[in-house]
């Protein structure tokens, strides 16, 4: 698999190693971008633009990893309600709602998805999403 297929195609399967390589690169890039924005070296709008641009490759990597687990790529959409719940303003609700809706449920979703994608072994051999995983050729 080429780098273009890895980052911009929603077809195929990838293993845990290639998933974690992308997640690591993505997180380091976001930390650097928002650190520069926080130090007022770069505007936050520029960092947000790069974050938005990185969502397609991140979604492609997640979908291919889900395919390796023999699951449909639509499961990646669980990140949207988790993010919305984390971003919500829960101060007008009681303490239990603040903790449950604002922290516990989104954290549970995120942990479960990350464990499923990053820790569990994919389907051995061929599954409904294609042949066995292929290594990404980084050269």
CSV table of C-alpha atoms in Angstrom, one decimal:
chain,number,residue,atom,x,y,z
A,1,UNK,CA,0.0,0.0,0.0
A,2,UNK,CA,1.3,3.4,-0.9
A,3,UNK,CA,1.2,6.5,1.4
A,4,UNK,CA,-1.5,8.0,-0.8
A,5,UNK,CA,-3.7,4.9,-0.5
A,6,UNK,CA,-3.0,4.8,3.2
A,7,UNK,CA,-4.1,8.3,3.9
A,8,UNK,CA,-6.7,9.1,1.2
A,9,UNK,CA,-8.4,5.8,0.3
A,10,UNK,CA,-11.2,4.4,2.4
A,11,UNK,CA,-10.8,0.9,0.8
A,12,UNK,CA,-8.6,-1.9,2.1
A,13,UNK,CA,-7.2,-2.9,5.5
A,14,UNK,CA,-4.3,-1.8,7.7
A,15,UNK,CA,-2.8,-3.3,10.8
A,16,UNK,CA,-2.3,-1.9,14.3
A,17,UNK,CA,1.3,-0.7,13.5
A,18,UNK,CA,0.3,1.6,10.6
A,19,UNK,CA,-2.7,2.8,12.6
A,20,UNK,CA,-0.5,3.9,15.6
A,21,UNK,CA,2.1,5.4,13.3
A,22,UNK,CA,-0.5,7.8,11.8
A,23,UNK,CA,-2.1,8.5,15.2
A,24,UNK,CA,1.4,9.4,16.6
A,25,UNK,CA,2.3,11.6,13.7
A,26,UNK,CA,-1.1,13.3,13.9
A,27,UNK,CA,-1.0,14.0,17.6
A,28,UNK,CA,2.6,15.3,17.5
A,29,UNK,CA,1.6,17.6,14.6
A,30,UNK,CA,-1.4,18.9,16.5
A,31,UNK,CA,0.6,19.5,19.7
A,32,UNK,CA,3.2,21.4,17.7
A,33,UNK,CA,0.6,23.5,15.9
A,34,UNK,CA,-1.4,24.4,18.9
A,35,UNK,CA,1.7,25.1,21.0
A,36,UNK,CA,2.8,27.6,18.3
A,37,UNK,CA,-0.7,29.1,18.3
A,38,UNK,CA,-0.7,29.3,22.1
A,39,UNK,CA,2.7,31.1,21.9
A,40,UNK,CA,1.2,33.6,19.4
A,41,UNK,CA,3.7,32.5,16.7
A,42,UNK,CA,0.8,31.4,14.5
A,43,UNK,CA,-2.9,32.3,14.6
A,44,UNK,CA,-5.3,29.7,16.0
A,45,UNK,CA,-7.3,29.9,12.8
A,46,UNK,CA,-4.3,28.5,10.9
A,47,UNK,CA,-3.9,25.7,13.4
A,48,UNK,CA,-7.6,25.0,13.1
A,49,UNK,CA,-7.3,24.9,9.3
A,50,UNK,CA,-4.5,22.3,9.5
A,51,UNK,CA,-6.6,20.3,12.0
A,52,UNK,CA,-9.5,20.4,9.5
A,53,UNK,CA,-7.3,19.3,6.7
A,54,UNK,CA,-6.0,16.3,8.7
A,55,UNK,CA,-9.5,14.9,9.4
A,56,UNK,CA,-9.8,13.1,6.0
A,57,UNK,CA,-6.5,11.2,6.4
A,58,UNK,CA,-7.4,10.4,10.0
A,59,UNK,CA,-10.8,9.1,9.0
A,60,UNK,CA,-9.3,7.0,6.1
A,61,UNK,CA,-6.9,5.4,8.5
A,62,UNK,CA,-9.6,4.7,11.1
A,63,UNK,CA,-12.0,3.2,8.4
A,64,UNK,CA,-9.3,0.9,7.1
A,65,UNK,CA,-8.4,-0.2,10.6
A,66,UNK,CA,-12.1,-0.9,11.3
A,67,UNK,CA,-12.2,-2.9,8.0
A,68,UNK,CA,-9.3,-5.0,9.4
A,69,UNK,CA,-11.5,-5.7,12.4
A,70,UNK,CA,-14.3,-6.8,10.0
A,71,UNK,CA,-16.5,-3.8,11.0
A,72,UNK,CA,-18.1,-1.2,8.8
A,73,UNK,CA,-16.3,2.2,8.6
A,74,UNK,CA,-19.5,3.9,9.9
A,75,UNK,CA,-18.4,3.0,13.4
A,76,UNK,CA,-15.8,5.8,13.1
A,77,UNK,CA,-18.7,8.3,13.4
A,78,UNK,CA,-18.9,7.5,17.1
A,79,UNK,CA,-16.3,10.1,17.6
A,80,UNK,CA,-18.8,12.8,16.6
A,81,UNK,CA,-21.2,12.4,19.5
A,82,UNK,CA,-18.3,11.9,21.9
A,83,UNK,CA,-16.7,15.2,20.8
A,84,UNK,CA,-20.1,17.0,21.0
A,85,UNK,CA,-20.7,15.7,24.5
A,86,UNK,CA,-17.2,16.7,25.6
A,87,UNK,CA,-17.6,20.2,24.0
A,88,UNK,CA,-21.0,20.8,25.6
A,89,UNK,CA,-21.7,23.3,28.4
A,90,UNK,CA,-23.1,21.1,31.2
A,91,UNK,CA,-22.9,23.7,34.0
A,92,UNK,CA,-26.7,24.4,34.0
A,93,UNK,CA,-27.4,20.7,34.7
A,94,UNK,CA,-26.9,18.9,38.0
A,95,UNK,CA,-23.6,17.4,39.1
A,96,UNK,CA,-24.5,13.9,38.0
A,97,UNK,CA,-25.4,15.1,34.4
A,98,UNK,CA,-22.2,17.2,34.3
A,99,UNK,CA,-20.1,14.1,35.2
A,100,UNK,CA,-22.1,11.5,33.3
A,101,UNK,CA,-23.0,13.3,30.0
A,102,UNK,CA,-20.1,15.7,29.9
A,103,UNK,CA,-17.2,13.4,30.9
A,104,UNK,CA,-18.1,9.7,31.5
A,105,UNK,CA,-20.0,8.8,28.4
A,106,UNK,CA,-17.7,10.5,25.9
A,107,UNK,CA,-14.6,9.1,27.7
A,108,UNK,CA,-16.1,5.7,27.6
A,109,UNK,CA,-16.8,6.0,23.8
A,110,UNK,CA,-13.3,7.2,23.1
A,111,UNK,CA,-11.6,4.6,25.2
A,112,UNK,CA,-13.7,1.8,23.7
A,113,UNK,CA,-13.0,2.9,20.1
A,114,UNK,CA,-9.3,3.4,20.7
A,115,UNK,CA,-9.0,0.0,22.3
A,116,UNK,CA,-10.9,-1.6,19.5
A,117,UNK,CA,-8.7,0.0,16.8
A,118,UNK,CA,-5.4,0.1,18.5
A,119,UNK,CA,-5.2,-3.0,20.8
A,120,UNK,CA,-7.2,-5.8,19.3
A,121,UNK,CA,-5.9,-8.0,16.5
A,122,UNK,CA,-7.6,-7.8,13.1
A,123,UNK,CA,-9.2,-10.6,11.2
A,124,UNK,CA,-6.7,-13.2,10.0
A,125,UNK,CA,-6.9,-13.9,6.3
A,126,UNK,CA,-9.5,-12.5,4.0
A,127,UNK,CA,-12.7,-10.9,5.2
A,128,UNK,CA,-15.6,-9.0,3.6
A,129,UNK,CA,-13.4,-5.9,3.2
A,130,UNK,CA,-10.6,-7.5,1.2
A,131,UNK,CA,-7.5,-9.5,1.5
A,132,UNK,CA,-5.2,-9.6,4.5
A,133,UNK,CA,-3.6,-6.3,5.7
A,134,UNK,CA,-0.7,-5.0,3.6
A,135,UNK,CA,2.2,-3.0,4.9
A,136,UNK,CA,2.5,0.6,4.0
A,137,UNK,CA,5.5,1.4,1.9
A,138,UNK,CA,7.0,4.5,3.4
A,139,UNK,CA,9.5,5.0,0.6
